[in-house]
Every structure is written in structure tokens, then in C-alpha cells.
mmCIF file of C-alpha atoms in Angstrom:
data_model
loop_
_atom_site.group_PDB
_atom_site.id
_atom_site.type_symbol
_atom_site.label_atom_id
_atom_site.label_comp_id
_atom_site.label_asym_id
_atom_site.label_seq_id
_atom_site.Cartn_x
_atom_site.Cartn_y
_atom_site.Cartn_z
ATOM 1 C CA MET G 1 2.082 -2.895 -16.620
ATOM 2 C CA LEU G 2 3.987 -4.183 -19.652
ATOM 3 C CA LYS G 3 7.001 -4.934 -17.463
ATOM 4 C CA LEU G 4 4.846 -6.801 -14.958
ATOM 5 C CA ALA G 5 3.208 -8.767 -17.778
ATOM 6 C CA GLY G 6 6.534 -9.482 -19.473
ATOM 7 C CA GLU G 7 8.150 -10.884 -16.338
ATOM 8 C CA ALA G 8 5.180 -12.971 -15.230
ATOM 9 C CA GLU G 9 4.163 -14.965 -18.294
ATOM 10 C CA GLY G 10 0.765 -16.527 -17.825
ATOM 11 C CA SER G 11 0.189 -14.538 -14.638
ATOM 12 C CA VAL G 12 -3.507 -13.779 -15.190
ATOM 13 C CA GLY G 13 -5.236 -14.673 -11.948
ATOM 14 C CA THR G 14 -2.019 -15.668 -10.165
ATOM 15 C CA SER G 15 0.008 -12.499 -9.443
ATOM 16 C CA ALA G 16 -0.759 -9.909 -6.777
ATOM 17 C CA PRO G 17 -0.855 -6.996 -9.262
ATOM 18 C CA VAL G 18 -3.761 -7.402 -11.686
ATOM 19 C CA SER G 19 -2.622 -8.382 -15.177
ATOM 20 C CA LEU G 20 -2.620 -6.215 -18.288
ATOM 21 C CA LEU G 21 -4.663 -8.074 -20.921
ATOM 22 C CA GLU G 22 -4.438 -5.596 -23.804
ATOM 23 C CA TRP G 23 -3.681 -1.937 -24.511
ATOM 24 C CA PHE G 24 -4.476 0.585 -27.253
ATOM 25 C CA ASP G 25 -2.631 3.835 -27.998
ATOM 26 C CA LEU G 26 -5.154 6.268 -29.481
ATOM 27 C CA GLY G 27 -2.743 9.196 -29.694
ATOM 28 C CA LYS G 28 -4.289 11.490 -27.090
ATOM 29 C CA GLU G 29 -5.335 8.703 -24.776
ATOM 30 C CA LEU G 30 -4.199 5.254 -23.758
ATOM 31 C CA ILE G 31 -6.726 2.506 -23.110
ATOM 32 C CA LEU G 32 -5.672 -0.332 -20.816
ATOM 33 C CA VAL G 33 -7.684 -3.546 -20.615
ATOM 34 C CA LEU G 34 -6.980 -5.000 -17.177
ATOM 35 C CA GLU G 35 -7.909 -8.204 -15.436
ATOM 36 C CA ARG G 36 -10.925 -7.863 -13.124
ATOM 37 C CA PRO G 37 -11.084 -10.619 -10.504
ATOM 38 C CA VAL G 38 -14.608 -11.884 -9.792
ATOM 39 C CA PRO G 39 -15.904 -12.027 -7.138
ATOM 40 C CA ALA G 40 -13.903 -9.234 -5.504
ATOM 41 C CA VAL G 41 -14.431 -5.968 -3.601
ATOM 42 C CA ASP G 42 -11.954 -3.292 -2.617
ATOM 43 C CA LEU G 43 -10.563 -3.390 0.910
ATOM 44 C CA GLN G 44 -12.662 -0.443 2.070
ATOM 45 C CA LYS G 45 -15.891 -2.191 1.085
ATOM 46 C CA TYR G 46 -14.602 -5.509 2.417
ATOM 47 C CA LYS G 47 -14.002 -3.838 5.781
ATOM 48 C CA ALA G 48 -17.468 -2.246 5.748
ATOM 49 C CA GLU G 49 -19.045 -5.636 5.053
ATOM 50 C CA ASN G 50 -17.184 -7.082 8.058
ATOM 51 C CA GLY G 51 -18.418 -4.587 10.648
ATOM 52 C CA ARG G 52 -16.151 -1.580 9.827
ATOM 53 C CA THR G 53 -13.026 -3.208 11.321
ATOM 54 C CA LEU G 54 -11.230 -6.471 10.627
ATOM 55 C CA PRO G 55 -10.122 -8.902 13.343
ATOM 56 C CA GLU G 56 -6.353 -9.065 13.634
ATOM 57 C CA ASP G 57 -6.094 -12.596 12.230
ATOM 58 C CA LYS G 58 -7.883 -11.558 9.027
ATOM 59 C CA ALA G 59 -5.905 -8.310 8.780
ATOM 60 C CA LYS G 60 -2.695 -10.329 9.173
ATOM 61 C CA VAL G 61 -3.563 -12.559 6.202
ATOM 62 C CA ILE G 62 -4.153 -9.479 4.043
ATOM 63 C CA LEU G 63 -1.029 -7.608 5.222
ATOM 64 C CA LYS G 64 1.211 -10.639 4.704
ATOM 65 C CA GLN G 65 0.092 -10.791 1.069
ATOM 66 C CA LEU G 66 0.475 -7.034 0.720
ATOM 67 C CA VAL G 67 4.061 -7.177 2.016
ATOM 68 C CA ASP G 68 4.856 -9.968 -0.451
ATOM 69 C CA ALA G 69 3.279 -7.940 -3.277
ATOM 70 C CA ALA G 70 5.271 -4.834 -2.333
ATOM 71 C CA LYS G 71 8.485 -6.875 -2.359
ATOM 72 C CA GLU G 72 7.572 -8.255 -5.795
ATOM 73 C CA LEU G 73 7.100 -4.723 -7.146
ATOM 74 C CA GLU G 74 10.347 -3.571 -5.557
ATOM 75 C CA ASP G 75 12.228 -6.487 -7.144
ATOM 76 C CA LYS G 76 10.934 -5.262 -10.511
ATOM 77 C CA HIS G 77 11.943 -1.661 -9.629
ATOM 78 C CA ILE G 78 8.320 -0.459 -9.652
ATOM 79 C CA PHE G 79 7.050 2.154 -7.176
ATOM 80 C CA HIS G 80 3.240 2.048 -6.938
ATOM 81 C CA ARG G 81 3.044 5.318 -4.934
ATOM 82 C CA ASP G 82 -0.618 4.959 -3.919
ATOM 83 C CA ILE G 83 -1.163 1.728 -1.999
ATOM 84 C CA LYS G 84 -4.431 2.205 -0.111
ATOM 85 C CA GLY G 85 -7.685 0.421 0.632
ATOM 86 C CA GLU G 86 -9.398 1.571 -2.566
ATOM 87 C CA ASN G 87 -6.502 0.205 -4.651
ATOM 88 C CA ILE G 88 -6.486 -3.217 -3.009
ATOM 89 C CA LEU G 89 -8.992 -5.765 -4.250
ATOM 90 C CA ILE G 90 -9.911 -8.680 -2.020
ATOM 91 C CA GLU G 91 -10.958 -11.804 -3.883
ATOM 92 C CA THR G 92 -13.797 -13.328 -1.894
ATOM 93 C CA GLY G 93 -14.373 -16.560 -3.786
ATOM 94 C CA SER G 94 -12.530 -18.751 -1.274
ATOM 95 C CA ASP G 95 -12.213 -19.171 2.483
ATOM 96 C CA VAL G 96 -8.917 -17.227 2.520
ATOM 97 C CA PRO G 97 -9.163 -13.627 1.197
ATOM 98 C CA ARG G 98 -6.670 -12.967 -1.586
ATOM 99 C CA VAL G 99 -5.054 -9.580 -2.247
ATOM 100 C CA ARG G 100 -4.832 -8.027 -5.724
ATOM 101 C CA ILE G 101 -3.332 -4.570 -6.335
ATOM 102 C CA ILE G 102 -4.919 -2.225 -8.883
ATOM 103 C CA ASP G 103 -4.504 1.324 -10.239
ATOM 104 C CA PHE G 104 -0.924 1.740 -11.406
ATOM 105 C CA GLY G 105 -1.726 5.172 -12.860
ATOM 106 C CA LEU G 106 0.749 6.967 -10.548
ATOM 107 C CA SER G 107 3.405 4.261 -10.657
ATOM 108 C CA CYS G 108 6.937 4.765 -11.921
ATOM 109 C CA PHE G 109 10.225 2.938 -12.327
ATOM 110 C CA VAL G 110 12.615 3.492 -9.457
ATOM 111 C CA LYS G 111 16.357 3.322 -8.921
ATOM 112 C CA GLN G 112 17.856 2.314 -5.582
ATOM 113 C CA ARG G 113 18.485 5.857 -4.340
ATOM 114 C CA SER G 114 15.783 7.722 -6.278
ATOM 115 C CA LEU G 115 14.487 10.797 -4.437
ATOM 116 C CA TYR G 116 11.120 12.312 -5.379
ATOM 117 C CA ARG G 117 10.375 16.034 -5.011
ATOM 118 C CA VAL G 118 6.873 16.105 -6.511
ATOM 119 C CA PHE G 119 4.241 14.267 -4.481
ATOM 120 C CA TYR G 120 1.880 11.857 -6.206
ATOM 121 C CA GLY G 121 -0.570 9.837 -4.180
ATOM 122 C CA THR G 122 -3.363 10.325 -1.655
ATOM 123 C CA PRO G 123 -2.820 13.602 0.285
ATOM 124 C CA LEU G 124 -4.232 12.199 3.550
ATOM 125 C CA HIS G 125 -1.614 9.422 3.441
ATOM 126 C CA THR G 126 1.410 11.628 2.710
ATOM 127 C CA PRO G 127 4.540 10.367 4.537
ATOM 128 C CA PRO G 128 5.848 12.736 7.258
ATOM 129 C CA GLU G 129 9.144 13.418 5.480
ATOM 130 C CA TRP G 130 7.244 15.237 2.735
ATOM 131 C CA TYR G 131 6.160 17.876 5.263
ATOM 132 C CA ARG G 132 9.652 18.192 6.747
ATOM 133 C CA ARG G 133 11.894 17.764 3.695
ATOM 134 C CA SER G 134 9.582 18.138 0.653
ATOM 135 C CA CYS G 135 10.907 14.829 -0.661
ATOM 136 C CA TYR G 136 10.353 11.113 -0.210
ATOM 137 C CA ARG G 137 11.777 7.729 -1.254
ATOM 138 C CA CYS G 138 10.197 4.535 -2.519
ATOM 139 C CA GLY G 139 10.860 2.034 0.295
ATOM 140 C CA PRO G 140 9.944 4.124 3.348
ATOM 141 C CA THR G 141 6.868 5.539 1.578
ATOM 142 C CA THR G 142 5.601 2.067 0.677
ATOM 143 C CA VAL G 143 6.086 0.922 4.287
ATOM 144 C CA TRP G 144 4.205 4.011 5.528
ATOM 145 C CA GLN G 145 1.326 3.211 3.169
ATOM 146 C CA MET G 146 1.178 -0.400 4.380
ATOM 147 C CA GLY G 147 0.949 0.944 7.918
ATOM 148 C CA VAL G 148 -1.929 3.171 6.832
ATOM 149 C CA VAL G 149 -3.703 0.180 5.260
ATOM 150 C CA LEU G 150 -3.369 -1.840 8.462
ATOM 151 C CA TYR G 151 -4.377 1.118 10.631
ATOM 152 C CA GLU G 152 -7.606 1.595 8.668
ATOM 153 C CA ALA G 153 -8.258 -2.153 8.649
ATOM 154 C CA VAL G 154 -8.229 -2.475 12.442
ATOM 155 C CA HIS G 155 -9.675 0.951 13.347
ATOM 156 C CA ALA G 156 -13.165 2.205 12.513
ATOM 157 C CA ARG G 157 -11.848 5.481 11.112
ATOM 158 C CA ASP G 158 -9.936 6.877 8.140
ATOM 159 C CA PHE G 159 -6.261 7.736 8.459
ATOM 160 C CA ASP G 160 -4.944 11.290 8.168
ATOM 161 C CA THR G 161 -1.177 11.844 8.415
ATOM 162 C CA GLU G 162 -1.394 15.360 9.884
ATOM 163 C CA ARG G 163 -3.911 14.279 12.522
ATOM 164 C CA PHE G 164 -1.763 11.256 13.369
ATOM 165 C CA LEU G 165 1.395 13.336 13.704
ATOM 166 C CA SER G 166 -0.405 15.831 15.931
ATOM 167 C CA LYS G 167 -1.643 12.903 18.074
ATOM 168 C CA LYS G 168 -5.304 13.492 17.225
ATOM 169 C CA LEU G 169 -5.319 9.902 15.944
ATOM 170 C CA SER G 170 -3.767 7.114 17.985
ATOM 171 C CA ILE G 171 -3.180 3.376 17.825
ATOM 172 C CA LYS G 172 -5.753 1.556 19.950
ATOM 173 C CA LYS G 173 -4.419 -0.093 23.084
ATOM 174 C CA ARG G 174 -6.843 -3.019 22.698
ATOM 175 C CA LEU G 175 -4.726 -4.321 19.793
ATOM 176 C CA SER G 176 -2.169 -7.041 20.464
ATOM 177 C CA THR G 177 1.403 -6.022 21.254
ATOM 178 C CA LYS G 178 2.662 -7.460 17.948
ATOM 179 C CA CYS G 179 0.057 -5.551 15.946
ATOM 180 C CA ARG G 180 0.824 -2.285 17.761
ATOM 181 C CA ASN G 181 4.556 -2.834 17.250
ATOM 182 C CA PHE G 182 4.025 -3.399 13.538
ATOM 183 C CA LEU G 183 1.949 -0.221 13.222
ATOM 184 C CA GLU G 184 4.474 1.817 15.195
ATOM 185 C CA ALA G 185 7.301 0.482 13.013
ATOM 186 C CA CYS G 186 5.477 1.377 9.793
ATOM 187 C CA LEU G 187 4.185 4.728 11.021
ATOM 188 C CA THR G 188 7.365 6.083 12.572
ATOM 189 C CA LYS G 189 8.263 9.652 11.569
ATOM 190 C CA VAL G 190 11.830 8.684 10.661
ATOM 191 C CA PRO G 191 11.927 7.216 7.135
ATOM 192 C CA GLU G 192 15.315 5.572 7.681
ATOM 193 C CA LYS G 193 13.809 3.471 10.484
ATOM 194 C CA ARG G 194 11.012 2.387 8.160
ATOM 195 C CA GLN G 195 13.632 1.374 5.601
ATOM 196 C CA HIS G 196 15.229 -0.921 8.203
ATOM 197 C CA TRP G 197 11.900 -2.586 8.988
ATOM 198 C CA ARG G 198 11.195 -3.061 5.273
ATOM 199 C CA SER G 199 14.510 -4.857 4.902
ATOM 200 C CA SER G 200 13.572 -7.148 7.771
ATOM 201 C CA SER G 201 10.443 -8.302 5.891
ATOM 202 C CA ILE G 202 8.258 -8.077 8.972
ATOM 203 C CA THR G 203 4.626 -9.088 9.110
ATOM 204 C CA PRO G 204 2.153 -8.376 11.918
ATOM 205 C CA GLY G 205 2.033 -11.001 14.620
#
């Protein structure tokens, strides 16, 4: 949070990650005073208020901002590790919903080829490579999590990696071809293919 604040002077209310306003080290605990956008709700509640699923055009606006935010974090060598609906605030004070990312409690600094062998994040959203290799990387994991966010936004159900891999969850055919292609690209089992899509800076059609 200090790095984000240091590299975005005067960023309160303007950056995708919420800003650190103040912090206190009390020895056994650390207190962070963070920006709280008002009015805003998390993406899960925002979806519930819009009939349990979002139309593709609204989901696209949110995902485009989320992709830009993920690229901003990557440029600063920060791995959030737990991008999900509950950690995405949607500012609702204007006609266009605005994305803000919260909860950096599991975040870490990352090097280009860093490999992680201890999983931190939401178990239901674990990337497939963790089950096969017991390790994961920043870029492909972030892309997987963005796919999960979009999946939950346009489906009236929660995502579960194991159920998805065993084909007990599927991508709805009613979605547009571009939206399905985006989901399939993000939610592919092969992390190296996700890395390629991340580099291409794709957004859902």
C-alpha cells in the first residue's frame, strides 16, 4: 500500500486500488486507514441488485477497468492474489460504474519469474496448475481470477474451480461469441496460454 501511495501522489479517489490514508504500527498489530469510496458496493452485492447477473455491456465496462487495474499492479510488481467479487468495489455515484480494488492483505511483491508454492487466496478460485503442479505464477493466476470475476458476473451462480474442471459448471451458450472466447481464454487449464492472452491485453467484446 505504501508503494502504491508513493507512486501515485494525490491518487485518493482516482486510482483503481483504494488509497492508503494513514497507518499505525502498534507492535503486535498494524492498523491501516484506507479510502472508502461512497457510494459504493462490492461486485457481489452490485450483481444481486441488478437481478443476479449483469448484462454483457455492463460486465464489459467493469472487466475493462479490472484489466487496466491488474496491469497497473503488475507494472508496480504487485501481485494481489485474491481478485474476486468481494474485493472489487463498484462506485455507483455516476452513470458509468467505476471499479476500485480493496483488500491487499494477501498481496506481495513479485519478480518476473517468481513461482509460488504456498497458496494464498480463495480456495474455490484456485488456478488449475495448483492441483497439478502445487505451484502457480502471478500473471496466469491473475488472468484466471479475472475470468472467475466475469464468469460470476454473467452467470447466476458462484464459481468453483474443481466443478468447472470436472465440467459440472459450464459457460452459457447464450453469451456472445466474444464473451465466451474471453472466458475460455481466461479459464484455460494451461497457464502458459493465459500468460499469452494477458500479454495481448484483451478485453471482452
